[in-house]
Tab-separated table of C-alpha atoms in Angstrom:
chain	number	residue	atom	x	y	z
A	61	MET	CA	-125.307	-21.805	12.395
A	62	THR	CA	-123.471	-18.885	11.228
A	63	PRO	CA	-122.010	-19.121	7.476
A	64	ARG	CA	-118.512	-19.356	6.652
A	65	ARG	CA	-116.261	-16.547	5.604
A	66	PHE	CA	-113.946	-16.767	3.349
A	67	ILE	CA	-111.173	-14.615	1.677
A	68	ALA	CA	-110.862	-13.905	-1.900
A	69	PRO	CA	-107.642	-14.871	-3.342
A	70	SER	CA	-107.076	-11.290	-4.916
A	71	ALA	CA	-107.488	-10.276	-1.301
A	72	VAL	CA	-104.388	-12.700	0.201
A	73	LEU	CA	-102.577	-11.531	-2.886
A	74	TRP	CA	-102.793	-7.842	-2.417
A	75	LEU	CA	-102.232	-8.759	1.438
A	76	LEU	CA	-98.989	-10.549	0.629
A	77	LEU	CA	-97.499	-8.028	-1.854
A	78	GLY	CA	-98.053	-5.467	0.876
A	79	ALA	CA	-96.204	-7.267	3.388
A	80	ALA	CA	-93.414	-8.305	0.685
A	81	TYR	CA	-93.225	-4.534	0.250
A	82	PHE	CA	-92.391	-3.431	3.709
A	83	LEU	CA	-90.779	-6.543	4.567
A	84	ILE	CA	-88.166	-7.102	2.000
A	85	PRO	CA	-86.007	-3.555	2.428
A	86	LEU	CA	-86.193	-4.472	6.502
A	87	ILE	CA	-85.016	-8.215	5.910
A	88	ALA	CA	-82.373	-6.788	3.432
A	89	THR	CA	-81.006	-4.030	5.872
A	90	LEU	CA	-81.122	-6.555	8.650
A	91	ILE	CA	-78.696	-8.979	6.310
A	92	PHE	CA	-76.767	-5.964	5.623
A	93	SER	CA	-76.160	-5.012	9.267
A	94	LEU	CA	-74.915	-8.429	10.516
A	95	ARG	CA	-72.232	-7.744	8.277
A	96	SER	CA	-68.309	-7.581	9.824
A	97	ASN	CA	-67.215	-3.931	9.607
A	98	GLN	CA	-63.603	-5.401	9.191
A	99	THR	CA	-63.589	-8.518	6.658
A	100	GLY	CA	-67.581	-8.093	5.501
A	101	ALA	CA	-68.490	-11.751	7.035
A	102	CYS	CA	-72.020	-12.128	7.875
A	103	CYS	CA	-73.715	-12.628	11.066
A	104	THR	CA	-71.935	-10.568	13.615
A	105	LEU	CA	-73.512	-8.528	16.075
A	106	GLU	CA	-70.485	-5.996	16.513
A	107	ASN	CA	-72.221	-3.023	14.582
A	108	TYR	CA	-74.988	-3.138	16.644
A	109	GLY	CA	-72.304	-3.136	19.920
A	110	THR	CA	-70.768	-0.199	17.908
A	111	ILE	CA	-73.782	1.949	17.817
A	112	ILE	CA	-75.226	1.101	21.484
A	113	HIS	CA	-71.848	1.989	22.854
A	114	ASP	CA	-71.211	5.244	21.269
A	115	PRO	CA	-72.353	8.141	23.656
A	116	GLN	CA	-73.957	10.153	20.669
A	117	PHE	CA	-76.751	7.252	20.145
A	118	GLY	CA	-77.783	7.327	23.741
A	119	LYS	CA	-77.412	11.792	24.003
A	120	THR	CA	-79.228	12.076	20.540
A	121	ILE	CA	-82.152	9.553	21.234
A	122	ARG	CA	-83.069	11.074	24.336
A	123	THR	CA	-82.956	14.827	23.119
A	124	SER	CA	-85.159	13.464	20.441
A	125	PHE	CA	-87.684	11.315	22.434
A	126	ILE	CA	-87.908	14.002	25.102
A	127	LEU	CA	-88.678	16.857	22.207
A	128	SER	CA	-91.340	14.102	20.757
A	129	LEU	CA	-93.061	14.123	24.355
A	130	GLU	CA	-93.016	18.176	24.535
A	131	THR	CA	-94.093	18.281	21.366
A	132	ILE	CA	-96.780	16.249	21.733
A	133	VAL	CA	-97.625	17.669	25.420
A	134	LEU	CA	-97.874	21.222	23.850
A	135	THR	CA	-99.999	20.588	20.588
A	136	LEU	CA	-102.547	18.740	22.629
A	137	ALA	CA	-102.951	21.438	25.289
A	138	LEU	CA	-103.319	23.323	22.399
A	139	LEU	CA	-105.306	22.096	20.296
A	140	VAL	CA	-107.702	20.309	22.264
A	141	PRO	CA	-109.693	23.225	23.728
A	142	THR	CA	-109.527	24.841	20.614
A	143	VAL	CA	-111.273	22.148	18.468
A	144	TYR	CA	-113.715	21.448	21.325
A	145	TRP	CA	-114.565	25.292	21.615
A	146	VAL	CA	-114.714	25.552	17.485
A	147	HIS	CA	-117.276	22.080	17.389
A	148	LEU	CA	-119.404	23.217	20.580
A	149	LYS	CA	-119.775	27.204	19.680
A	150	LEU	CA	-118.227	28.026	16.577
A	151	PRO	CA	-118.642	25.388	13.670
A	152	ARG	CA	-117.957	28.169	11.000
A	153	LEU	CA	-114.276	28.274	12.148
A	154	ARG	CA	-113.696	24.712	11.187
A	155	SER	CA	-113.147	25.486	7.473
A	156	VAL	CA	-110.765	28.278	8.359
A	157	ILE	CA	-108.809	26.129	11.005
A	158	GLY	CA	-108.557	23.406	8.362
A	159	PHE	CA	-107.122	25.691	5.967
A	160	LEU	CA	-104.695	27.187	8.266
A	161	ALA	CA	-103.389	23.320	8.871
A	162	LEU	CA	-102.683	22.863	5.793
A	163	VAL	CA	-100.069	25.868	5.790
A	164	PRO	CA	-97.019	23.515	6.914
A	165	PHE	CA	-97.633	21.165	4.126
A	166	VAL	CA	-97.124	24.226	1.646
A	167	ILE	CA	-94.503	25.756	3.041
A	168	PRO	CA	-91.063	23.735	3.149
A	169	PRO	CA	-89.075	23.051	6.080
A	170	ILE	CA	-86.071	24.638	4.829
A	171	ILE	CA	-88.087	27.851	4.459
A	172	LEU	CA	-89.749	27.460	7.530
A	173	VAL	CA	-86.596	27.054	9.560
A	174	VAL	CA	-85.129	30.300	8.202
A	175	GLY	CA	-88.286	32.119	8.857
A	176	LEU	CA	-88.069	30.985	12.543
A	177	LEU	CA	-84.592	31.930	13.271
A	178	ASP	CA	-85.281	35.328	12.002
A	179	VAL	CA	-88.624	35.671	13.872
A	180	TYR	CA	-87.189	34.397	17.247
A	181	LYS	CA	-83.890	36.423	16.976
A	182	GLY	CA	-83.603	38.228	20.150
A	183	THR	CA	-85.850	35.644	22.283
A	184	PRO	CA	-84.085	34.325	25.678
A	185	THR	CA	-81.185	32.334	25.458
A	186	TRP	CA	-83.054	29.368	27.001
A	187	PHE	CA	-85.375	29.230	24.016
A	188	TYR	CA	-83.767	30.050	20.982
A	189	ALA	CA	-80.058	28.368	21.555
A	190	GLU	CA	-81.655	25.133	23.413
A	191	PRO	CA	-83.630	22.615	21.286
A	192	TYR	CA	-86.459	21.968	23.799
A	193	GLY	CA	-87.551	25.570	23.339
A	194	PHE	CA	-86.827	26.621	19.380
A	195	LEU	CA	-87.062	22.859	18.111
A	196	VAL	CA	-90.291	22.457	20.267
A	197	ALA	CA	-91.835	25.638	18.553
A	198	ALA	CA	-91.289	24.513	15.312
A	199	TYR	CA	-92.154	20.767	15.295
A	200	VAL	CA	-95.495	22.268	16.956
A	201	ILE	CA	-96.173	23.865	14.011
A	202	LEU	CA	-95.042	20.571	11.754
A	203	ALA	CA	-97.256	18.464	13.857
A	204	PHE	CA	-100.499	21.199	13.796
A	205	PRO	CA	-102.195	19.623	10.590
A	206	TYR	CA	-101.459	15.698	11.543
A	207	MET	CA	-102.841	16.517	15.262
A	208	TYR	CA	-105.711	18.786	14.107
A	209	PHE	CA	-107.121	16.399	11.785
A	210	SER	CA	-107.037	13.584	14.030
A	211	LEU	CA	-108.905	15.588	16.732
A	212	ASP	CA	-111.483	17.056	14.304
A	213	SER	CA	-112.243	13.422	13.137
A	214	GLY	CA	-112.507	12.388	16.792
A	215	PHE	CA	-114.879	15.334	17.694
A	216	ARG	CA	-117.056	15.051	14.668
A	217	SER	CA	-117.869	11.179	15.838
A	218	ILE	CA	-119.184	12.208	19.232
A	219	ASP	CA	-122.194	14.555	20.297
A	220	VAL	CA	-120.193	17.467	21.805
A	221	HIS	CA	-123.377	19.147	22.236
A	222	THR	CA	-125.330	16.684	24.312
A	223	LEU	CA	-122.059	15.419	26.055
A	224	THR	CA	-121.337	19.199	27.423
A	225	GLU	CA	-124.820	19.730	28.342
A	226	ALA	CA	-125.457	16.366	30.210
A	227	SER	CA	-122.302	17.353	32.443
A	228	GLN	CA	-122.916	21.110	32.897
A	229	SER	CA	-126.236	20.316	33.956
A	230	LEU	CA	-124.631	18.017	36.994
A	231	GLY	CA	-122.731	21.109	37.918
A	232	ALA	CA	-119.719	20.447	35.911
A	233	HIS	CA	-117.136	23.153	35.290
A	234	TRP	CA	-116.117	23.156	31.524
A	235	THR	CA	-112.690	22.178	32.516
A	236	THR	CA	-113.894	19.371	34.272
A	237	THR	CA	-116.112	18.677	31.437
A	238	LEU	CA	-113.280	18.535	29.129
A	239	ALA	CA	-110.985	16.775	31.068
A	240	ARG	CA	-113.236	14.182	32.157
A	241	VAL	CA	-116.106	13.746	29.732
A	242	ILE	CA	-114.541	14.871	26.307
A	243	LEU	CA	-110.931	13.540	26.644
A	244	PRO	CA	-111.865	9.823	27.147
A	245	ASN	CA	-114.092	10.229	24.266
A	246	ILE	CA	-111.516	11.508	21.473
A	247	LYS	CA	-108.688	9.198	23.275
A	248	SER	CA	-108.321	7.316	19.927
A	249	ALA	CA	-107.924	10.493	18.085
A	250	ALA	CA	-105.271	12.040	20.259
A	251	LEU	CA	-103.827	8.610	20.557
A	252	ALA	CA	-103.369	8.968	16.227
A	253	GLY	CA	-102.094	12.253	16.335
A	254	SER	CA	-99.398	11.492	18.924
A	255	PHE	CA	-98.132	8.623	16.910
A	256	LEU	CA	-98.112	10.820	13.940
A	257	THR	CA	-95.888	13.636	15.574
A	258	LEU	CA	-94.037	10.937	17.551
A	259	ALA	CA	-92.926	9.706	13.905
A	260	ILE	CA	-92.549	13.137	12.842
A	261	VAL	CA	-90.376	14.277	15.484
A	262	MET	CA	-88.613	11.274	15.590
A	263	GLY	CA	-87.293	11.831	11.939
A	264	GLU	CA	-87.071	15.329	11.405
A	265	PHE	CA	-83.730	16.384	9.851
A	266	THR	CA	-84.175	19.654	8.221
A	267	ILE	CA	-85.028	21.974	10.685
A	268	ALA	CA	-82.492	20.491	13.206
A	269	SER	CA	-79.740	20.264	10.921
A	270	LEU	CA	-80.261	24.155	9.726
A	271	ALA	CA	-80.646	25.460	13.615
A	272	VAL	CA	-77.478	23.285	14.314
A	273	PHE	CA	-79.006	21.000	17.090
A	274	ASP	CA	-78.095	17.728	17.786
A	275	THR	CA	-81.012	15.303	17.303
A	276	PHE	CA	-81.178	11.150	16.442
A	277	PRO	CA	-81.795	12.170	12.863
A	278	ILE	CA	-78.763	14.018	12.651
A	279	TYR	CA	-76.611	11.326	14.286
A	280	ILE	CA	-78.388	8.880	11.853
A	281	GLN	CA	-77.041	11.043	8.933
A	282	TYR	CA	-73.525	11.322	10.575
A	283	ILE	CA	-73.521	7.421	10.755
A	284	ASN	CA	-74.607	7.129	7.088
A	285	GLN	CA	-71.737	9.553	5.733
A	286	ASN	CA	-68.915	7.475	7.725
A	287	LYS	CA	-69.994	3.942	8.534
A	288	ALA	CA	-71.230	1.523	5.909
A	289	TYR	CA	-72.508	-1.514	8.288
A	290	PRO	CA	-73.191	0.338	11.423
A	291	ALA	CA	-75.527	2.916	9.140
A	292	ALA	CA	-77.907	-0.464	8.467
A	293	SER	CA	-77.975	-0.938	12.424
A	294	VAL	CA	-78.456	2.322	13.550
A	295	THR	CA	-81.309	2.355	11.015
A	296	LEU	CA	-83.260	-0.858	12.583
A	297	LEU	CA	-82.379	0.354	15.539
A	298	ALA	CA	-84.480	3.841	14.963
A	299	PHE	CA	-87.072	2.012	13.528
A	300	ALA	CA	-87.573	-0.398	16.493
A	301	ILE	CA	-87.210	2.071	18.967
A	302	THR	CA	-89.637	4.462	17.458
A	303	TRP	CA	-92.245	1.553	17.186
A	304	ALA	CA	-91.693	0.963	20.870
A	305	ALA	CA	-92.410	4.274	21.774
A	306	MET	CA	-95.581	4.207	19.782
A	307	LEU	CA	-96.628	1.171	21.386
A	308	ALA	CA	-96.052	2.353	24.840
A	309	LEU	CA	-97.980	5.642	24.304
A	310	LEU	CA	-100.609	3.343	23.238
A	311	ALA	CA	-100.492	1.330	26.517
A	312	ALA	CA	-100.356	3.915	28.573
A	313	GLY	CA	-103.634	5.608	26.871
A	314	ARG	CA	-105.288	2.035	27.438
A	315	GLY	CA	-103.959	2.220	31.112
A	316	ARG	CA	-105.788	5.653	31.924
A	317	ALA	CA	-109.120	4.068	30.654
A	318	PRO	CA	-109.786	2.096	33.779
A	319	ALA	CA	-108.525	4.421	36.134
A	320	ALA	CA	-110.755	7.216	34.451
A	321	GLN	CA	-113.803	4.871	35.022
A	322	GLY	CA	-112.729	3.967	38.289
A	323	ALA	CA	-112.668	7.753	39.546
A	324	ARG	CA	-116.059	8.054	38.173
């Protein structure tokens, strides 16, 4: 007979305080968003209709979401082989890369974007004048520390040398080893880094503003400056869409595991 587990009252208290800390602002924003923009009366969805039917809403959120996906794919493509090789062959470089990963925390985004605008000046128009070129390059830098530390933690939780040697003893190429042996074992770490990258890109304002690109945070700022009640609506919609995108990434990550096992 297993003993019953009791939850300490103090733990329940702190859990309720934490839930209140996150939920009360959301509830207050929801109530504010349900007020009429003309009369101030409560319990109307006209503000949500105003936002959803605004063409800029769909355009900017689509832009930010594509930027998020491009940043995630490019960051994973750059860092997964790098971190794998460092753990396998060059462990002394872990401290160097860890130090470099802290640089984006030290350099303010306003300084970063000014420097990047000067560095990339003269590049092709499709890169410099388009958000899918310039902004992705900037966002990869911002996502670098979050993705690196997530992947580094994932690689430290597995035996890279044993997995690699076992794969190579069966005749697998290093790309096959990385794709079919290493990646499934660090999937949780890669998803964690992807979640953080998605949240960063969907909420980044400074770089997009100074580079004069219309992204979702720029649209939110415009609504906040010009419309009171719809501003609360777009804030909640942004919150819901970001969480939905994270759940979609999680579902996609879990959905690939059975397929990979079946392939093996």
